[in-house]
Coordinates of C-alpha atoms in Angstrom, one line a residue:
M1343 CA -11.5 -20.0 0.0
Y1344 CA -11.4 -16.2 0.3
T1345 CA -11.1 -14.7 -3.2
G1346 CA -11.7 -11.1 -2.6
S1347 CA -9.3 -8.1 -2.9
I1348 CA -7.6 -8.3 0.5
P1349 CA -6.2 -4.8 1.0
V1350 CA -9.4 -3.1 -0.1
L1351 CA -11.8 -5.0 2.3
A1352 CA -10.9 -3.0 5.3
S1353 CA -9.8 0.2 3.8
K1354 CA -12.8 1.7 2.0
L1355 CA -10.4 3.9 0.1
H1356 CA -11.8 5.7 -2.9
S1357 CA -9.6 7.6 -5.3
A1358 CA -11.0 11.1 -5.4
A1359 CA -11.1 12.9 -8.8
K1360 CA -8.8 15.9 -8.9
P1361 CA -10.7 19.2 -9.0
L1362 CA -10.6 21.0 -12.3
E1363 CA -9.4 24.2 -10.7
D1364 CA -6.4 22.3 -9.2
K1365 CA -5.4 21.0 -12.6
Q1366 CA -5.7 24.5 -14.1
R1367 CA -3.6 25.9 -11.3
I1368 CA -0.8 23.4 -11.9
N1369 CA -0.9 23.7 -15.7
E1370 CA -0.7 27.5 -15.4
T1371 CA 2.6 27.3 -13.6
K1372 CA 4.2 25.3 -16.5
P1373 CA 4.8 27.6 -19.4
D1374 CA 5.7 24.8 -21.9
T1375 CA 2.6 22.7 -21.1
Q1376 CA 0.4 22.5 -24.2
V1377 CA -2.3 20.4 -25.7
S1378 CA -1.1 17.8 -28.2
T1379 CA -3.3 16.9 -31.1
D1380 CA -1.6 13.5 -31.6
F1381 CA -1.6 12.5 -27.9
G1382 CA -5.1 13.8 -27.2
G1383 CA -4.1 14.9 -23.7
T1384 CA -1.9 17.6 -22.2
T1385 CA 1.8 17.4 -22.9
V1386 CA 4.2 18.2 -20.1
R1387 CA 7.9 17.4 -19.5
V1388 CA 8.6 14.7 -16.9
D1389 CA 10.7 17.0 -14.7
L1390 CA 7.9 19.6 -14.7
A1391 CA 5.3 17.0 -14.0
L1392 CA 7.4 15.8 -11.0
E1393 CA 7.6 19.3 -9.6
A1394 CA 3.8 19.7 -9.9
Y1395 CA 3.4 16.3 -8.3
R1396 CA 5.7 17.4 -5.5
E1397 CA 3.6 20.5 -4.9
D1398 CA 0.2 18.8 -5.3
H1399 CA 0.9 15.6 -3.4
L1400 CA 4.3 15.0 -1.8
T1401 CA 4.4 18.1 0.4
G1402 CA 1.6 16.6 2.5
L1403 CA 3.4 13.3 3.2
R1404 CA 5.6 12.6 6.1
T1405 CA 7.9 10.8 3.7
G1406 CA 7.4 13.2 0.8
S1407 CA 11.0 14.4 0.6
E1408 CA 12.3 10.8 0.4
R1409 CA 9.7 9.9 -2.2
Y1410 CA 10.7 13.0 -4.3
T1411 CA 14.3 12.0 -4.2
Q1412 CA 13.4 8.4 -5.3
L1413 CA 11.4 9.7 -8.2
A1414 CA 14.1 12.2 -9.2
R1415 CA 16.6 9.4 -9.5
I1416 CA 14.2 7.3 -11.6
V1417 CA 13.2 10.0 -14.1
A1418 CA 16.7 11.5 -14.5
P1419 CA 17.5 9.7 -17.7
F1420 CA 14.3 11.0 -19.4
S1421 CA 13.4 14.0 -17.4
H1422 CA 13.2 16.4 -20.4
R1423 CA 11.0 14.1 -22.4
Q1424 CA 7.2 14.4 -22.5
M1425 CA 5.5 12.3 -19.9
H1426 CA 3.2 10.7 -22.4
E1427 CA 6.2 9.5 -24.5
I1428 CA 7.5 7.3 -21.7
D1429 CA 6.6 3.6 -22.1
N1430 CA 6.7 0.6 -19.9
V1431 CA 10.0 -0.6 -21.4
T1432 CA 11.7 2.6 -20.5
L1433 CA 10.5 2.5 -16.9
S1434 CA 11.5 -1.2 -16.6
N1435 CA 15.0 -0.6 -17.9
V1436 CA 15.5 2.3 -15.5
L1437 CA 14.2 0.3 -12.5
G1438 CA 16.6 -2.5 -13.5
R1439 CA 19.3 -0.5 -11.7
W1440 CA 17.9 -1.4 -8.3
K1441 CA 17.2 -4.7 -6.7
G1442 CA 15.1 -6.2 -3.9
G1443 CA 13.2 -4.0 -1.5
T1444 CA 14.7 -0.8 -3.0
R1445 CA 13.3 -1.7 -6.4
N1446 CA 9.9 -2.4 -4.9
R1447 CA 9.8 0.9 -3.1
Y1448 CA 10.8 2.7 -6.3
R1449 CA 8.2 0.7 -8.2
A1450 CA 5.5 1.8 -5.9
A1451 CA 6.6 5.4 -6.3
V1452 CA 6.5 5.2 -10.1
T1453 CA 3.1 3.5 -10.0
H1454 CA 1.5 6.3 -8.0
F1455 CA 3.3 9.1 -9.9
W1456 CA 1.9 7.8 -13.2
K1457 CA -1.5 7.3 -11.7
W1458 CA -1.4 11.0 -10.8
G1459 CA -0.3 11.9 -14.3
R1460 CA -3.2 9.9 -15.8
A1461 CA -5.6 11.9 -13.6
Y1462 CA -4.3 15.1 -15.1
G1463 CA -4.3 13.8 -18.7
Y1464 CA -0.5 13.9 -18.9
T1465 CA -0.2 10.2 -19.8
T1466 CA -2.3 7.1 -20.5
L1467 CA 0.3 4.6 -19.3
H1468 CA -0.5 2.1 -16.6
P1469 CA 3.0 0.8 -15.6
T1470 CA 3.3 -2.9 -15.3
L1471 CA 6.7 -3.4 -13.6
L1472 CA 8.2 -6.6 -12.3
A1473 CA 8.7 -6.8 -8.5
G1474 CA 12.2 -7.2 -7.1
K1475 CA 13.2 -10.4 -5.3
E1476 CA 13.5 -9.4 -1.7
T1477 CA 15.5 -10.8 1.2
S1478 CA 13.6 -12.7 4.0
R1479 CA 13.8 -9.7 6.2
D1480 CA 12.0 -7.5 3.7
D1481 CA 9.6 -10.0 2.0
V1482 CA 6.2 -9.1 0.8
L1483 CA 3.6 -11.8 0.7
S1484 CA 1.8 -12.1 -2.7
V1485 CA -2.0 -11.8 -2.8
R1486 CA -2.1 -15.5 -3.6
L1487 CA -0.3 -16.3 -0.4
L1488 CA -2.4 -13.9 1.6
R1489 CA -5.6 -15.6 0.3
T1490 CA -4.1 -19.0 1.3
L1491 CA -3.3 -17.8 4.8
Y1492 CA -6.8 -16.3 5.1
H1493 CA -8.4 -19.6 4.1
H1494 CA -6.3 -21.7 6.5
A1495 CA -6.7 -19.2 9.4
G1496 CA -10.4 -20.1 9.3
R1497 CA -9.5 -23.7 10.0
M1498 CA -7.6 -22.9 13.2
D1499 CA -9.1 -23.0 16.7
E1500 CA -10.6 -19.8 18.2
P1501 CA -9.5 -17.2 19.0
W1502 CA -6.7 -17.8 16.6
A1503 CA -8.9 -18.2 13.6
T1504 CA -10.4 -14.7 14.0
Y1505 CA -7.0 -13.2 15.0
G1506 CA -5.3 -14.4 11.8
R1507 CA -8.0 -13.2 9.5
L1508 CA -8.2 -9.8 11.2
L1509 CA -4.5 -9.4 10.7
I1510 CA -5.0 -9.9 6.9
L1511 CA -8.1 -7.8 6.6
T1512 CA -6.9 -4.8 8.6
G1513 CA -3.2 -4.7 8.2
Q1514 CA -2.8 -3.6 11.8
R1515 CA 0.1 -4.5 14.1
H1516 CA -0.4 -8.0 15.5
G1517 CA -0.1 -6.6 19.1
D1518 CA -2.9 -4.1 18.4
V1519 CA -5.2 -6.8 17.0
M1520 CA -4.3 -9.1 19.9
N1521 CA -5.4 -6.5 22.5
F1522 CA -8.6 -5.5 20.6
H1523 CA -12.0 -6.3 22.2
H1524 CA -15.3 -6.4 20.5
E1525 CA -16.7 -3.9 23.0
R1526 CA -14.5 -1.2 21.2
L1527 CA -16.5 -1.5 18.0
H1528 CA -18.4 1.7 17.2
Q1529 CA -20.6 2.0 14.1
G1530 CA -18.5 -0.4 12.1
D1531 CA -15.2 0.9 13.2
M1532 CA -12.5 -0.8 15.3
H1533 CA -11.3 1.6 18.0
L1534 CA -7.8 1.0 19.3
P1535 CA -7.2 3.2 22.4
T1536 CA -3.5 2.5 22.5
S1537 CA -0.9 1.5 19.9
K1538 CA 2.8 1.4 19.3
T1539 CA 2.7 5.1 18.3
G1540 CA 1.1 6.0 21.6
T1541 CA -2.0 7.5 19.9
P1542 CA -5.5 6.1 19.6
H1543 CA -6.4 4.7 16.2
I1544 CA -9.7 3.9 14.3
V1545 CA -9.8 1.2 11.7
T1546 CA -12.8 1.2 9.3
L1547 CA -13.9 -2.3 8.7
G1548 CA -15.5 -3.9 5.7
T1549 CA -18.5 -6.3 6.1
R1550 CA -16.3 -9.4 6.5
G1551 CA -13.9 -7.7 9.0
L1552 CA -16.9 -6.3 11.0
T1553 CA -18.4 -9.8 11.3
L1554 CA -15.1 -11.2 12.6
A1555 CA -14.4 -8.3 15.0
T1556 CA -17.9 -8.7 16.5
F1557 CA -16.9 -12.1 17.8
H1558 CA -13.3 -11.3 18.6
C1559 CA -12.3 -11.9 22.2
H1560 CA -9.3 -11.9 24.4
G1561 CA -7.4 -15.1 25.1
F1562 CA -3.9 -14.5 23.6
N1563 CA -0.5 -14.4 25.1
M1564 CA 2.8 -13.8 23.4
A1565 CA 4.2 -17.2 24.5
T1566 CA 1.7 -18.9 22.2
T1567 CA 1.7 -16.5 19.3
A1568 CA 4.9 -17.9 17.8
H1569 CA 3.5 -21.4 18.1
F1570 CA 0.3 -20.3 16.3
K1571 CA 2.3 -18.6 13.6
R1572 CA 4.3 -21.8 12.9
R1573 CA 1.2 -24.0 12.7
W1574 CA -0.7 -21.5 10.6
F1575 CA 2.1 -20.9 8.0
R1576 CA 2.9 -24.7 7.8
K1577 CA -0.7 -25.6 7.1
A1578 CA -0.9 -22.9 4.4
G1579 CA 2.4 -23.9 2.9
V1580 CA 3.9 -20.5 3.5
P1581 CA 7.7 -20.4 4.2
L1582 CA 8.4 -19.9 7.9
S1583 CA 10.9 -17.2 6.9
Y1584 CA 8.0 -14.8 6.7
R1585 CA 6.9 -13.1 9.9
L1586 CA 3.5 -11.9 11.2
H1587 CA 4.7 -8.4 10.6
D1588 CA 5.2 -9.2 6.9
I1589 CA 1.4 -9.4 6.6
R1590 CA 1.2 -5.7 7.6
R1591 CA 4.0 -4.8 5.2
S1592 CA 2.3 -6.7 2.4
F1593 CA -1.0 -4.9 3.1
A1594 CA 0.7 -1.5 2.7
T1595 CA 2.8 -2.6 -0.3
H1596 CA -0.2 -3.9 -2.3
L1597 CA -2.1 -0.7 -1.7
A1598 CA 0.8 1.4 -2.7
E1599 CA 1.4 -0.6 -5.9
A1600 CA -2.3 -0.2 -6.7
G1601 CA -1.7 3.6 -6.7
E1602 CA -3.4 4.4 -3.4
D1603 CA -2.4 7.7 -1.7
E1604 CA 0.5 7.2 0.7
A1605 CA -1.0 9.6 3.2
D1606 CA -4.2 7.5 3.3
I1607 CA -2.1 4.3 3.8
D1608 CA -0.2 5.9 6.6
R1609 CA -3.3 7.0 8.4
M1610 CA -5.0 3.6 7.9
L1611 CA -2.0 1.8 9.4
N1612 CA -1.3 4.4 12.1
H1613 CA 2.3 4.4 10.8

């Protein structure tokens, strides 16, 4: 059974260390930022850290304005406290105001904001926040269910065995994976000349994904995709309320919750 880290296999994402000069530039714009002898890092108020995060990260995102609004709502009750003073209980209590998919989107926003704060020495907290229970339309498959699906996909007939595993490894739209041909592999990358967005897309593959893509071939049609999905999910014990598209959503969600950069996730998924 596949036991690796599913989202990372295809992504090759690496968290880049923030340049020292960027940190100095941001700190210089915050007059009440100071070194704390007790904390051992740099103290900064949460609201000022959020403004720095907005300038440093969110302005480069297509959804940056929306993400800033989400974070502003979350930190409002403790915005004038020092970032290093905020603990997991405080964050959990605030997130309790939201349910389902909204809670999970806010949870991902908090996770990345605090990861950014750790990179600058503003906090040492690694938030561990419970996920919200989502409706069937907005479900996210757990890593355990994705591993189970990957394992059972390998037991299906070809070309479905390869198709199912590539969906999990790449997080791409199922139509794009269906139309992919191994002749479009170039130096370990999956080249998709057309997509839903109307733009070409390149997917960097890990070793396992590259091996599968090398043998990937045509042979699909939309009439049999639904039948494949039912057989696949039933064998894996996954509720049929999940859709193939939920694999893609889960791919993105697990990366976001791990603190990966949203702009990188958007580029990877051609969103």
